[in-house]
Tab-separated table of C-alpha atoms and ligand atoms in Angstrom:
chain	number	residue	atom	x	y	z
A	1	UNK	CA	13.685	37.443	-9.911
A	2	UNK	CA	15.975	35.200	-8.209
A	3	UNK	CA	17.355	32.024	-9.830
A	4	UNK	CA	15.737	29.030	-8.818
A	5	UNK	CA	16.625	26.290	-6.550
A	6	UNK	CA	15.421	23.291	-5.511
A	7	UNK	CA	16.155	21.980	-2.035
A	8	UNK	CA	14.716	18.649	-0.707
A	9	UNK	CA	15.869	16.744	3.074
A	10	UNK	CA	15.464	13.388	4.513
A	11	UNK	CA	16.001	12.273	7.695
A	12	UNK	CA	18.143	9.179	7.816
A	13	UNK	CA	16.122	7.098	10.192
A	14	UNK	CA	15.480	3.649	8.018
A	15	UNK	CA	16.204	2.728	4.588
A	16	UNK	CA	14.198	3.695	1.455
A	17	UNK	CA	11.048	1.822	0.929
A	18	UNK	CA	7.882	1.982	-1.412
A	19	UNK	CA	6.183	4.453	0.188
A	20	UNK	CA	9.326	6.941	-0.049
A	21	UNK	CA	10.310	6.016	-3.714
A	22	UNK	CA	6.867	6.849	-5.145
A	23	UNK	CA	6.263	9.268	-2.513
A	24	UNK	CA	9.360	11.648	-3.276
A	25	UNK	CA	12.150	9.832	-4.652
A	26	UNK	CA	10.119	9.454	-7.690
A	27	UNK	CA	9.821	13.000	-7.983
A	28	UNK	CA	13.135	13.849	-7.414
A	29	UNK	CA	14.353	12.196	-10.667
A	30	UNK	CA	12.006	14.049	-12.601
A	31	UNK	CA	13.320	17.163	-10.593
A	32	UNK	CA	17.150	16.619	-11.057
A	33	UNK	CA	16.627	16.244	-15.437
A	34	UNK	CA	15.741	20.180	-14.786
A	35	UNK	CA	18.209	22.448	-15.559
A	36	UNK	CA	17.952	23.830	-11.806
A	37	UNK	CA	20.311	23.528	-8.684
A	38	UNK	CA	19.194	20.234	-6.905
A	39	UNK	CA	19.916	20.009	-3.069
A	40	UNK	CA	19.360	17.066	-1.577
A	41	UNK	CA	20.464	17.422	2.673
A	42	UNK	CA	20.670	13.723	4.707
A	43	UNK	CA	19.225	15.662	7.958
A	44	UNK	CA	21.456	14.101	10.241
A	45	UNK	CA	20.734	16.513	12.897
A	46	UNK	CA	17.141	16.679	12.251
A	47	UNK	CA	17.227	13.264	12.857
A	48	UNK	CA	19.114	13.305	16.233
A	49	UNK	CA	15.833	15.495	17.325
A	50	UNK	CA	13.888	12.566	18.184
A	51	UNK	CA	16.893	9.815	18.034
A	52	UNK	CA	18.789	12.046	20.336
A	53	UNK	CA	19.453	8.566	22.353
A	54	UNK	CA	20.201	6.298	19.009
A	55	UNK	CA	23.216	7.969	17.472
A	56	UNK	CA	24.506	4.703	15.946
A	57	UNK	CA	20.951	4.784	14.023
A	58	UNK	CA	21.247	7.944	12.572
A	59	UNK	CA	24.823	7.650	11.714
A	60	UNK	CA	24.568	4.133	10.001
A	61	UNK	CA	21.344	5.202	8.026
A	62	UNK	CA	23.522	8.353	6.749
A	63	UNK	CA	25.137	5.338	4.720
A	64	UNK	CA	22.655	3.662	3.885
A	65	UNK	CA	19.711	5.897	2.614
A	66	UNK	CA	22.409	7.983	0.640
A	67	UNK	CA	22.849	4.069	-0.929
A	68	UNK	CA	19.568	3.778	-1.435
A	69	UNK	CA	19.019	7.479	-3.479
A	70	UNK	CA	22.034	6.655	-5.352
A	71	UNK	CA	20.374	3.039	-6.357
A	72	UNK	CA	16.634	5.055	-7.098
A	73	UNK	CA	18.574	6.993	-9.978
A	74	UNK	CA	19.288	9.401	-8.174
A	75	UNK	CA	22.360	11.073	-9.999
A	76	UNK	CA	25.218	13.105	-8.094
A	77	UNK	CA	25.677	14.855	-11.222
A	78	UNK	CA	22.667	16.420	-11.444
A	79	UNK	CA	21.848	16.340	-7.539
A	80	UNK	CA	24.199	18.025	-4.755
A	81	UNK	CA	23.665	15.541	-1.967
A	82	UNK	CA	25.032	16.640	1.173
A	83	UNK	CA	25.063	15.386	4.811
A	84	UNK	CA	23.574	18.276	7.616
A	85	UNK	CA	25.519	18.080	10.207
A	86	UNK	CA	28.702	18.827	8.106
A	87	UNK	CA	27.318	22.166	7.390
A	88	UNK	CA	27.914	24.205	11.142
A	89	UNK	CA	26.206	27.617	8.855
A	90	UNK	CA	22.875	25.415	8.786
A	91	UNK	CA	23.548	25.305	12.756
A	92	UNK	CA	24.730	28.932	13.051
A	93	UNK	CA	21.289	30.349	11.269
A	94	UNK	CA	19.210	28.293	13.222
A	95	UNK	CA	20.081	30.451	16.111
A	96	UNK	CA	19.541	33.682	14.284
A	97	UNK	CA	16.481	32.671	13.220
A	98	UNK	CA	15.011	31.560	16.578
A	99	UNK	CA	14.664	34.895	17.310
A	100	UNK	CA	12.076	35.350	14.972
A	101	UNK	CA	10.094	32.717	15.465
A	102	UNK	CA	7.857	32.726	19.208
A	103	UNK	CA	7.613	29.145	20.913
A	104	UNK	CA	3.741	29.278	20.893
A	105	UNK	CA	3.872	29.506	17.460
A	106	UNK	CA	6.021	26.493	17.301
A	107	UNK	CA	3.638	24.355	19.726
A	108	UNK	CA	1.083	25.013	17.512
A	109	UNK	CA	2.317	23.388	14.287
A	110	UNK	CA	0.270	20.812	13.341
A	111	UNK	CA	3.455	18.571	12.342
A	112	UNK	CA	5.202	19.066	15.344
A	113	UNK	CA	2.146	18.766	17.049
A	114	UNK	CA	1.531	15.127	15.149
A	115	UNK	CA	4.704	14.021	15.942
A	116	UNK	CA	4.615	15.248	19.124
A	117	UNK	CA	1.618	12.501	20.095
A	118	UNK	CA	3.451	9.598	17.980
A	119	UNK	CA	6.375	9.914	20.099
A	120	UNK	CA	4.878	9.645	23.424
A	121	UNK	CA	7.494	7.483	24.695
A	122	UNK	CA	10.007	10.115	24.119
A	123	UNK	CA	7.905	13.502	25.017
A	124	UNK	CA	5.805	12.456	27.544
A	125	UNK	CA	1.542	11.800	27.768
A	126	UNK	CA	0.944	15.500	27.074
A	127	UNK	CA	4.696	16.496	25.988
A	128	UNK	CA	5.489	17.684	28.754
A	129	UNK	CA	8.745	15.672	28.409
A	130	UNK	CA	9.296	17.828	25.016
A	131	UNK	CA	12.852	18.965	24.348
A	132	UNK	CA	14.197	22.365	22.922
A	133	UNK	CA	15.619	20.951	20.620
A	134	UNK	CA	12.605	18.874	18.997
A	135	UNK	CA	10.453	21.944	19.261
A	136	UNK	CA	12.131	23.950	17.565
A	137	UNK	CA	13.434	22.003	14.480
A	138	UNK	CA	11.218	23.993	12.322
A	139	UNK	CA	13.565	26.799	12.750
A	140	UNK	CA	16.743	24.534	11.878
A	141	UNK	CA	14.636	23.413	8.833
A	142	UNK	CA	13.788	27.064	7.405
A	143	UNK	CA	17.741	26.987	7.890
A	144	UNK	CA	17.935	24.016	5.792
A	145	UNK	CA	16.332	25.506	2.974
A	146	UNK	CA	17.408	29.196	3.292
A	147	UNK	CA	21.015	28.570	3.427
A	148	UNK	CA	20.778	27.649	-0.090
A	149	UNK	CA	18.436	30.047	-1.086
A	150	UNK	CA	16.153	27.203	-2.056
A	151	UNK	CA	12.903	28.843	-3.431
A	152	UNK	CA	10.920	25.300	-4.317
A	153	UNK	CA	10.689	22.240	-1.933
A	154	UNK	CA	9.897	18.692	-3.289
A	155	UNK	CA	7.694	17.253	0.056
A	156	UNK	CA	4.746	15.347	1.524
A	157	UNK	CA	1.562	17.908	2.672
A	158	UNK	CA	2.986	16.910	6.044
A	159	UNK	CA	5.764	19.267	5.446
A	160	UNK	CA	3.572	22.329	4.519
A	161	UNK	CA	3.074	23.827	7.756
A	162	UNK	CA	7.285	23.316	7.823
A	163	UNK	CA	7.043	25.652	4.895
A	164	UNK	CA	4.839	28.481	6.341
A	165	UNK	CA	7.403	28.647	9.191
A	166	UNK	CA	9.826	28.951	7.097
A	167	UNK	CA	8.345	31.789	4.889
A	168	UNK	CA	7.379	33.845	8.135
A	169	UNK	CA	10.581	33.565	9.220
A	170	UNK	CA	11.834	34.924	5.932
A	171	UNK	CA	9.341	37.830	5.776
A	172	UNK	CA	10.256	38.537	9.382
A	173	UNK	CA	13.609	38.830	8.232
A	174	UNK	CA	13.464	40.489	5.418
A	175	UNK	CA	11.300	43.074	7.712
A	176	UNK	CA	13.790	44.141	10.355
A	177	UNK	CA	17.018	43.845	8.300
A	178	UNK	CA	15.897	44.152	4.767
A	179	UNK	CA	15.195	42.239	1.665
A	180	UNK	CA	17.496	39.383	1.953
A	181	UNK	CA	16.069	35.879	1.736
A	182	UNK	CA	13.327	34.365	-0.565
A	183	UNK	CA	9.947	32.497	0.341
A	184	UNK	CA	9.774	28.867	-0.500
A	185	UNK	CA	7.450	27.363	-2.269
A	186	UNK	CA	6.223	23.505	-1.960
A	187	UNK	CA	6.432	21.118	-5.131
A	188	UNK	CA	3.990	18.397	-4.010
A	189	UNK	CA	4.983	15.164	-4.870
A	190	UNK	CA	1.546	13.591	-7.045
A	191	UNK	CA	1.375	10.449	-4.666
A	192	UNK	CA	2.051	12.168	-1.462
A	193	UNK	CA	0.779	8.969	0.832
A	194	UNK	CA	1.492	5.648	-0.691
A	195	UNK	CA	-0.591	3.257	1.453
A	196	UNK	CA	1.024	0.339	3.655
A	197	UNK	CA	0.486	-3.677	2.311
A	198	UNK	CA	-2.299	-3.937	5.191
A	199	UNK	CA	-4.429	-0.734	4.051
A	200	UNK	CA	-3.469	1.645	6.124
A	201	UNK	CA	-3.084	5.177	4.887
A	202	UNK	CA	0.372	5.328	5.137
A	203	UNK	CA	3.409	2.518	4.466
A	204	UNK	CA	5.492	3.110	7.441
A	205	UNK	CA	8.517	1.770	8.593
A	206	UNK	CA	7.313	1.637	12.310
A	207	UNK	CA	3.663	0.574	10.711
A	208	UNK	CA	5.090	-2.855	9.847
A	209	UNK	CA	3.296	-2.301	6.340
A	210	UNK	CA	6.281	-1.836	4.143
A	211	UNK	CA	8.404	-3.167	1.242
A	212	UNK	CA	11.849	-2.067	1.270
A	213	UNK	CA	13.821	-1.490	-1.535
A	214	UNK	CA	16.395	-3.831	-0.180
A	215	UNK	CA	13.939	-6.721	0.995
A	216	UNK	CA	14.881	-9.780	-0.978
A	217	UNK	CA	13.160	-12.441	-3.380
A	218	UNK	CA	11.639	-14.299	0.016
A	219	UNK	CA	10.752	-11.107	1.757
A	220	UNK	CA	8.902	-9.720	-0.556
A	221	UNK	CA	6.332	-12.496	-1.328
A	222	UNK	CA	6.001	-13.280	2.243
A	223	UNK	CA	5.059	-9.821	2.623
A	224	UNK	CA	2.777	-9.408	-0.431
A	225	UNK	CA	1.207	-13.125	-0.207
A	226	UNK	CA	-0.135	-11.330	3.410
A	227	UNK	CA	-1.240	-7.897	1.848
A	228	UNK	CA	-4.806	-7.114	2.464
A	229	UNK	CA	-7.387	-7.953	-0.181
A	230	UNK	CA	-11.098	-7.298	-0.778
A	231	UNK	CA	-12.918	-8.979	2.614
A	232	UNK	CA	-15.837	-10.123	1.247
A	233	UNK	CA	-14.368	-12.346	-1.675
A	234	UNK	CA	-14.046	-15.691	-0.021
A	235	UNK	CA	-13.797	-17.961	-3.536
A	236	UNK	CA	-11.538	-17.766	-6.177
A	237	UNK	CA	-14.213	-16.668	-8.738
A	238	UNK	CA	-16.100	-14.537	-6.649
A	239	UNK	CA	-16.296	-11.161	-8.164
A	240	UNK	CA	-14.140	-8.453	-6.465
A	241	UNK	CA	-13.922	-4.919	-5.834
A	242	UNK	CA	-10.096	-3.664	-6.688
A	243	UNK	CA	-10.213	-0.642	-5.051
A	244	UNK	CA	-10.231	-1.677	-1.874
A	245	UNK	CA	-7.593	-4.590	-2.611
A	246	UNK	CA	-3.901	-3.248	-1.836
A	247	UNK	CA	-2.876	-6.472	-4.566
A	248	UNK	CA	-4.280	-3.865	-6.818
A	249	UNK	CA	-3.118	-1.031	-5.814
A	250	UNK	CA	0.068	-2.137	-5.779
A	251	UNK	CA	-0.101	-3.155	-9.353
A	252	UNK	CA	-0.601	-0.099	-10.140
A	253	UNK	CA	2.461	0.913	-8.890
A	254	UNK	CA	4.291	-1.037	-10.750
A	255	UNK	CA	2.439	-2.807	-13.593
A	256	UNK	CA	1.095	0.373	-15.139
A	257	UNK	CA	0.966	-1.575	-18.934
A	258	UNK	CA	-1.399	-4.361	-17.511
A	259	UNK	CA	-3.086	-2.655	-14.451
A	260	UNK	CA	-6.626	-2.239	-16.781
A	261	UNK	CA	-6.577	-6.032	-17.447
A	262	UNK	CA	-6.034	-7.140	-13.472
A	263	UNK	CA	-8.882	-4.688	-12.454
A	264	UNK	CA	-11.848	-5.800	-15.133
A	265	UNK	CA	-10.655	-9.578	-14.359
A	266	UNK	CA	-10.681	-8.828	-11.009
A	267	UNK	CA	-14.231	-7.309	-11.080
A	268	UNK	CA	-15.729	-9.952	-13.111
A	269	UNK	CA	-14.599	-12.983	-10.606
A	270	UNK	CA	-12.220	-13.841	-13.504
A	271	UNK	CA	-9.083	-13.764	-11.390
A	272	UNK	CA	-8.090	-15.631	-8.112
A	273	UNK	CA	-6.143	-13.654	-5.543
A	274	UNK	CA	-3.184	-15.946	-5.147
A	275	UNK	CA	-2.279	-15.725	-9.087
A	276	UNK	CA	-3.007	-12.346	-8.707
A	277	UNK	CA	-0.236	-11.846	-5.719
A	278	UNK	CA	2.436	-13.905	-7.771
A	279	UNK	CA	2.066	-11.895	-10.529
A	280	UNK	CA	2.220	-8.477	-8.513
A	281	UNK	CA	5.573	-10.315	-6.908
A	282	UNK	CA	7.072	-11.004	-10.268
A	283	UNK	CA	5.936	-7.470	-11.231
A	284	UNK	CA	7.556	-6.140	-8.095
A	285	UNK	CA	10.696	-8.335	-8.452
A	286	UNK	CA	11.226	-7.100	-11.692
A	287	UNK	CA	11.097	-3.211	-10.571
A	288	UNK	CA	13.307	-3.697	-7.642
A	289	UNK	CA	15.953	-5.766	-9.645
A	290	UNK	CA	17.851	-2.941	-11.190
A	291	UNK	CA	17.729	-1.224	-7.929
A	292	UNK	CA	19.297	-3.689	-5.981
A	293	UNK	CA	21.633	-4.518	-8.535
A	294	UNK	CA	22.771	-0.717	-8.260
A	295	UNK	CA	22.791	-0.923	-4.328
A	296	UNK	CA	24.929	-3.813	-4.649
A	297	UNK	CA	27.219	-2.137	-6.098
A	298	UNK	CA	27.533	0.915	-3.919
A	299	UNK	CA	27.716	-1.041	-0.984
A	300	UNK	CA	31.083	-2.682	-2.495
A	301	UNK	CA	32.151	0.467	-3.841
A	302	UNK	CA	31.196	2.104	-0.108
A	303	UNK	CA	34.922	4.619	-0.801
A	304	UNK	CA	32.098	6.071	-3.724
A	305	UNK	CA	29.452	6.569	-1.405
A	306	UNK	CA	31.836	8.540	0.979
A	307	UNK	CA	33.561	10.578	-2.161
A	308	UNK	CA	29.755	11.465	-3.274
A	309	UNK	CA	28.835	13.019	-0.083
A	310	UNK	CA	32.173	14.736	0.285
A	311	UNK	CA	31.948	16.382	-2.734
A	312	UNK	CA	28.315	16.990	-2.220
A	313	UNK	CA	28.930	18.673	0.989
A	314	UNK	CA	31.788	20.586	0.707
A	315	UNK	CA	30.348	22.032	-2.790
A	316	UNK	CA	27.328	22.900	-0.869
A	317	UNK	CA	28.894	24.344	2.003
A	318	UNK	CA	30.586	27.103	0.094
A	319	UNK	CA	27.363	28.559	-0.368
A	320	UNK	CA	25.890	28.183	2.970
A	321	UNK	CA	28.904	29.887	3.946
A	322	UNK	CA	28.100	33.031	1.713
A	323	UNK	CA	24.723	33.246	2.831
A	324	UNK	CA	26.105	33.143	5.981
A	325	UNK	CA	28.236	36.245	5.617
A	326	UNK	CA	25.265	37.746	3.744
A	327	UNK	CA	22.839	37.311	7.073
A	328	UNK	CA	25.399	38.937	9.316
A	329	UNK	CA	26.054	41.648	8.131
A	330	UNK	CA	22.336	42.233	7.348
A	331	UNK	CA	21.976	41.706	11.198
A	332	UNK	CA	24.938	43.673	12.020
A	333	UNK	CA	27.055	41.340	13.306
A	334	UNK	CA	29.959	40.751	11.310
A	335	UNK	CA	33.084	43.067	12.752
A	336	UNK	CA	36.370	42.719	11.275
A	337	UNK	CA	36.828	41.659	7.687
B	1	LIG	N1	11.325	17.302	7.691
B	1	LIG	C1	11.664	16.451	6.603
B	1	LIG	C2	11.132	15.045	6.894
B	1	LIG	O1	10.821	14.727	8.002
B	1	LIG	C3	13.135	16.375	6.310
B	1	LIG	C4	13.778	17.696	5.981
B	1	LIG	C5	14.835	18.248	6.649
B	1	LIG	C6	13.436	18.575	4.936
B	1	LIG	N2	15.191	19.428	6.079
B	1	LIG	C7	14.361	19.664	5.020
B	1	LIG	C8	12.476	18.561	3.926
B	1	LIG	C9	14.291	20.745	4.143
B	1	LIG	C10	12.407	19.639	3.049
B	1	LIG	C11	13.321	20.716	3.161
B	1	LIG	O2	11.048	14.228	6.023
């Protein structure tokens, strides 16, 4: 049985909001109090996929999201963060792995696929516009995760199909030049989709639905004084139904002690929806306090930052540069010693 590791990536694209910290980040604590290898990789280069033409984007979110972990709790004691791009082995398996891996296959993953139609701007009506290097990050992301053998994966059930990639890839390997690499397994995080202050599904950066971790006092109650509530109540002591209120569902979020009390008043007609806003801002004031305290600090401590993801890095590129050695001369290709 090989020892377990837990390996987890984010592409730097925006900073850290709601939706992300009880989505995964929230997970990830619990994860990193395990007694178990913790890799968390800023995919840089995963990024540059479809932000091939916004390199300043990428490169200032690198900062800023590894802020924003650091600020969620997330401890570089117990988690080996590490940026992507400084790890050329990630890069050098991808290759070696594209062999295994048939580009029908890859246009028929449902993620890429999804993406594929978000990003019509980029790829084209019917992607026709779709680059190699989009198509076939899959391939760099069972690379991600095999490069430090990681056998469990912290994600969204958007990244599943990710996963089976991966884990043919690995049996494919393991096929034509023996037992060498292990198949992942997915942790789902328990609040995969954490849905956006207007109702949608999802809180999205791009959605326009989303509290950041960063947004201050004024921010935030602009944005939650506008978040969608039930339609049909039009008077203060109208009776409600919560669960289609995202005031509610928001409290839940982050006023577990009192969350029974706002629902029954709500349902009864017992509780107006402005007091009921201003108390989920206080509520959410109160959570992201701490947090920004701790961001402020990193960002005027930024030489930290920097250390953290050296350290991070180079610690994890020693072993990406084992397995490395490992895979070649599985595949034959390693010559002089
Ligand atoms: N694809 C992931 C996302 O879009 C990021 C990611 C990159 C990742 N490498 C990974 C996730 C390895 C899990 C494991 O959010």
């Amino acid at each position: 049985m090989k020892q377990k590791t837990i390996l987890t990536g984010i592409r730097p694209t925006g900073n850290i909001h709601l939706g992300h910290y009880f989505g995964a980040v929230k997970t990830w604590k619990k994860l990193q109090d395990q007694d178990t290898p913790f890799y968390l990789e800023i995919a840089d280069v995963q990024a540059l996929t479809d932000n091939f033409h916004q390199p300043e984007k990428v490169r200032k979110n690198v900062r800023e999201l590894t802020i924003d972990a650091l600020a969620c709790g997330i401890d570089p004691k117990k988690t080996n963060i590490f940026i992507q791009s400084m790890i050329p082995e990630i890069a050098e398996l991808t290759v070696f792995y594209s062999n295994l891996v048939t580009i029908a296959r890859l246009y028929r993953n449902p993620t890429v696929k999804a993406e594929m139609k978000q990003k019509k701007e980029l790829f084209g009506e019917d992607g026709e516009g779709i680059t190699y290097g989009f198509l076939g990050y899959p391939v760099s992301q069972a690379a991600d995760i095999t490069a430090f053998h990681g056998t469990h994966v912290p994600c969204g059930d958007d990244q599943i199909p990710l996963l089976e990639q991966c884990r043919e890839i690995v049996r494919k390997f393991n096929n034509i030049y023996g037992n060498t690499l292990v198949e992942p397994e997915a942790i789902l995080s328990e609040n995969t989709r954490i849905k956006g202050l207007d109702g949608n599904e999802k809180m999205g950066k791009s959605l326009g639905n989303a509290i950041f971790l960063s947004d201050d006092e004024e921010t935030v109650t602009k944005k939650i004084m506008g978040a969608v509530t039930d339609p049909e109540k039009l008077k203060k002591d109208d009776p409600a139904n919560p669960d289609i209120c995202m005031v509610y569902y928001y409290h839940k979020l982050v006023n577990q002690d009192y969350v029974d009390t706002v629902c029954s008043e709500c349902k009864r007609g017992a509780r107006g929806c402005v007091a009921c806003k201003k108390e989920l801002i206080a509520s959410m004031l109160a959570f992201l306090k701490p947090i920004q305290e701790k961001r402020n600090y990193y960002l005027e401590h930024l030489e930290e930052v920097d250390e953290i993801l050296k350290e991070g890095t180079e610690n994890a590129r020693k072993l990406a540069k084992e397995t490395v050695q490992t895979i070649k001369e599985k595949m034959q290709i390693h010559y002089f010693e």
